[in-house]
Amino acid sequence: MNIVDPNSAIASIDWNDGSLRGPGIQQSEKTLGQLQAVFKDGEAFAAMDRTQVVYRVQWLSAEAADREGALLWGNTTLEPGKVGDEYFMTHGHFHLKRDRSEFYATVQGEGMLVLMDENREGRVEKMKAGSLHYINGNVAHRVVNTGPSQLRFVACWPADAGHDYGTIAEEGFSLRVVSQNGAPVVLRSNR
Ligand code: PA5
Ligand code: MN
């Protein structure tokens, strides 16, 4: 047996865009129609193509996902665009296991990472190529693309974290990112 196996990496990452290649990589996509609950301007939303893809996610599990301590690696590609004056964004979530933390790292594009704790205290971190973000447990997170091109980031998180989308669908975030005079502005929001 070779102690040094030249093909032992579980996958390969193209660092130009963060994309993954290799066996066992899973993928999903979210269309605008699946994100109706998150945008505030219903009239602008109704005039848009619900089938357009807003973001795609790839992820990779290297072992049984329910083992405490197992990690997942993934990436997200968020398209540029707006619904009314509000930029395209991910749905956003708390982790089902609330104390699970996560890393995000930006590969390309510009955006904002919107964070909110369980008391609805919110803040944002600017995302740009090379920015590394640590999302503490018990903190909901959403990414907003404020730029003219795709925003791409990679992520690493505990495999047993899970996604709680319901709380955000019902209560929303306490901050929204909108375009005013062509520049992103963060506004307080009650949902
Ligand atoms: O695990 C994460 O936090 C990310 O991989 C997100 O799931 C991804 O960015 C898509 O966002 P959301 O899960 O809020 O739809
Ligand atoms: Mn997460």
Coordinates of C-alpha atoms and ligand atoms in Angstrom, one line a residue:
M1 CA 0.0 0.0 0.0
N2 CA 1.2 3.5 -0.8
I3 CA 1.6 5.7 2.3
V4 CA 1.4 8.7 0.0
D5 CA -1.7 8.4 -2.2
P6 CA -1.6 11.1 -4.9
N7 CA -5.3 10.8 -5.4
S8 CA -6.5 10.8 -1.8
A9 CA -8.0 14.3 -1.7
I10 CA -11.8 14.0 -1.4
A11 CA -12.5 16.7 -4.1
S12 CA -10.9 19.6 -5.9
I13 CA -11.7 23.2 -5.5
D14 CA -11.3 25.7 -8.3
W15 CA -10.1 28.7 -6.4
N16 CA -11.1 31.1 -9.2
D17 CA -14.7 30.6 -8.3
G18 CA -14.9 28.3 -5.3
S19 CA -16.6 25.5 -7.3
L20 CA -16.1 21.8 -6.3
R21 CA -15.3 18.9 -8.6
G22 CA -15.3 15.2 -7.7
P23 CA -17.5 12.3 -6.7
G24 CA -20.4 12.7 -4.3
I25 CA -20.9 16.4 -4.6
Q26 CA -24.5 17.5 -3.9
Q27 CA -26.2 20.5 -5.4
S28 CA -29.3 22.6 -5.0
E29 CA -30.7 25.8 -6.4
K30 CA -33.3 28.4 -5.2
T31 CA -35.5 30.1 -7.7
L32 CA -37.1 33.5 -7.1
G33 CA -40.5 31.8 -6.7
Q34 CA -39.1 29.9 -3.7
L35 CA -38.0 33.1 -2.1
Q36 CA -41.3 35.1 -2.1
A37 CA -41.4 35.3 1.6
V38 CA -38.1 37.1 2.0
F39 CA -38.6 40.1 -0.3
K40 CA -40.6 43.1 0.9
D41 CA -41.9 44.6 -2.4
G42 CA -44.7 42.2 -3.4
E43 CA -45.7 44.3 -6.5
A44 CA -42.2 44.3 -7.9
F45 CA -41.9 40.6 -7.1
A46 CA -45.2 39.8 -9.0
A47 CA -43.8 41.4 -12.2
M48 CA -40.6 39.1 -12.2
D49 CA -39.9 35.7 -13.6
R50 CA -40.4 33.3 -10.7
T51 CA -38.4 30.6 -12.4
Q52 CA -35.1 32.5 -12.5
V53 CA -32.4 31.0 -10.4
V54 CA -31.2 33.3 -7.6
Y55 CA -28.5 31.1 -6.1
R56 CA -26.9 27.7 -6.4
V57 CA -25.3 25.7 -3.6
Q58 CA -22.8 22.8 -3.8
W59 CA -21.7 20.8 -0.8
L60 CA -19.7 17.8 0.2
S61 CA -20.0 15.4 3.1
A62 CA -16.9 13.3 3.9
E63 CA -18.5 11.0 6.5
A64 CA -21.9 10.2 8.1
A65 CA -23.5 13.6 8.5
D66 CA -25.2 12.8 11.8
R67 CA -21.9 12.1 13.6
E68 CA -21.3 14.9 16.1
G69 CA -18.0 16.5 15.0
A70 CA -18.5 15.8 11.3
L71 CA -18.0 18.8 9.0
L72 CA -19.5 19.9 5.7
W73 CA -17.8 22.0 3.0
G74 CA -19.8 24.0 0.5
N75 CA -20.1 27.0 -1.8
T76 CA -22.8 29.4 -2.9
T77 CA -23.2 31.4 -6.1
L78 CA -25.6 34.3 -5.6
E79 CA -26.7 36.1 -8.8
P80 CA -26.8 39.9 -9.0
G81 CA -30.3 41.5 -9.2
K82 CA -33.0 43.3 -7.2
V83 CA -36.6 43.0 -6.4
G84 CA -37.7 46.6 -6.4
D85 CA -34.9 48.3 -4.5
E86 CA -33.9 45.2 -2.5
Y87 CA -30.9 43.2 -3.6
F88 CA -31.0 39.5 -4.3
M89 CA -30.2 37.5 -1.2
T90 CA -30.2 34.0 0.3
H91 CA -33.2 32.8 2.3
G92 CA -31.2 33.0 5.5
H93 CA -31.5 30.7 8.6
F94 CA -30.6 29.9 12.1
H95 CA -29.1 26.4 12.6
L96 CA -31.5 23.8 13.9
K97 CA -28.9 23.0 16.5
R98 CA -28.6 26.6 17.6
D99 CA -25.1 26.5 19.0
R100 CA -23.4 25.4 15.8
S101 CA -21.0 28.0 14.3
E102 CA -19.9 28.4 10.7
F103 CA -17.1 30.0 8.5
Y104 CA -17.9 31.8 5.3
A105 CA -15.1 33.1 3.0
T106 CA -15.7 35.2 -0.1
V107 CA -14.2 34.1 -3.4
Q108 CA -15.5 36.8 -5.7
G109 CA -18.0 39.6 -5.9
E110 CA -19.3 42.1 -3.3
G111 CA -22.0 41.8 -0.8
M112 CA -23.1 41.9 2.8
L113 CA -23.4 39.2 5.4
V114 CA -26.5 40.0 7.5
L115 CA -26.3 38.6 11.0
M116 CA -29.1 38.5 13.7
D117 CA -29.2 37.0 17.2
E118 CA -32.2 35.5 18.9
N119 CA -33.1 38.9 20.4
R120 CA -33.2 40.3 16.8
E121 CA -30.0 42.4 17.4
G122 CA -28.6 42.7 13.9
R123 CA -25.4 43.8 12.2
V124 CA -23.7 43.4 8.8
E125 CA -20.2 42.5 7.6
K126 CA -19.0 43.6 4.2
M127 CA -18.1 40.7 1.9
K128 CA -15.4 41.0 -0.8
A129 CA -12.8 38.7 -2.4
G130 CA -10.7 37.2 0.5
S131 CA -12.9 38.3 3.4
L132 CA -13.3 35.6 6.0
H133 CA -16.4 35.6 8.3
Y134 CA -17.1 33.7 11.5
I135 CA -20.7 33.2 12.3
N136 CA -21.2 32.4 15.9
G137 CA -23.8 29.8 17.1
N138 CA -27.2 31.2 17.8
V139 CA -26.9 33.8 15.1
A140 CA -29.0 33.8 11.9
H141 CA -27.2 34.5 8.7
R142 CA -28.1 35.7 5.2
V143 CA -25.9 36.9 2.3
V144 CA -26.9 39.8 0.1
N145 CA -25.3 40.5 -3.4
T146 CA -24.8 44.3 -3.6
G147 CA -22.6 44.1 -6.7
P148 CA -23.1 43.9 -10.5
S149 CA -21.7 40.4 -10.8
Q150 CA -22.0 37.0 -9.1
L151 CA -21.1 36.8 -5.4
R152 CA -19.4 33.5 -4.6
F153 CA -18.4 32.3 -1.2
V154 CA -17.3 29.0 0.4
A155 CA -18.4 27.7 3.8
C156 CA -17.5 25.1 6.4
W157 CA -19.9 24.1 9.1
P158 CA -20.8 21.2 11.4
A159 CA -22.7 18.5 9.5
D160 CA -25.3 18.1 12.3
A161 CA -26.2 21.9 12.4
G162 CA -29.3 21.7 10.2
H163 CA -31.2 24.6 8.7
D164 CA -34.1 26.3 10.5
Y165 CA -35.8 28.3 7.6
G166 CA -39.2 28.5 9.4
T167 CA -38.2 31.1 11.9
I168 CA -36.9 33.5 9.2
A169 CA -39.9 32.8 6.9
E170 CA -42.2 33.9 9.8
E171 CA -40.2 36.6 11.5
G172 CA -37.7 37.8 8.9
F173 CA -34.5 39.6 9.7
S174 CA -34.2 42.9 11.6
L175 CA -32.1 44.5 8.8
R176 CA -32.6 44.9 5.1
V177 CA -30.1 45.9 2.4
V178 CA -31.5 48.1 -0.3
S179 CA -30.2 50.3 -3.1
Q180 CA -30.5 54.0 -2.7
N181 CA -29.0 56.3 -5.4
G182 CA -27.1 53.3 -6.7
A183 CA -25.4 52.4 -3.4
P184 CA -26.3 49.8 -0.8
V185 CA -27.9 51.1 2.4
V186 CA -28.8 49.0 5.5
L187 CA -32.2 49.7 7.0
R188 CA -33.9 48.5 10.1
S189 CA -36.9 46.3 9.5
N190 CA -39.6 44.7 11.7
R191 CA -39.6 41.6 9.6
Ligands
PA5_1 O1 -24.7 26.4 5.3 C1 -24.8 27.6 5.0 O2 -25.1 28.5 5.8 C2 -24.8 27.9 3.5 O3 -24.3 26.8 2.8 C3 -26.2 28.2 3.0 O4 -27.0 27.1 3.2 C4 -26.3 28.7 1.6 O5 -25.5 29.9 1.4 C5 -27.7 29.0 1.1 O6 -28.4 29.9 2.0 P1 -29.7 29.4 2.7 O7 -29.4 28.0 3.3 O8 -30.1 30.4 3.7 O9 -30.8 29.2 1.6
MN2 MN -25.6 28.1 8.0

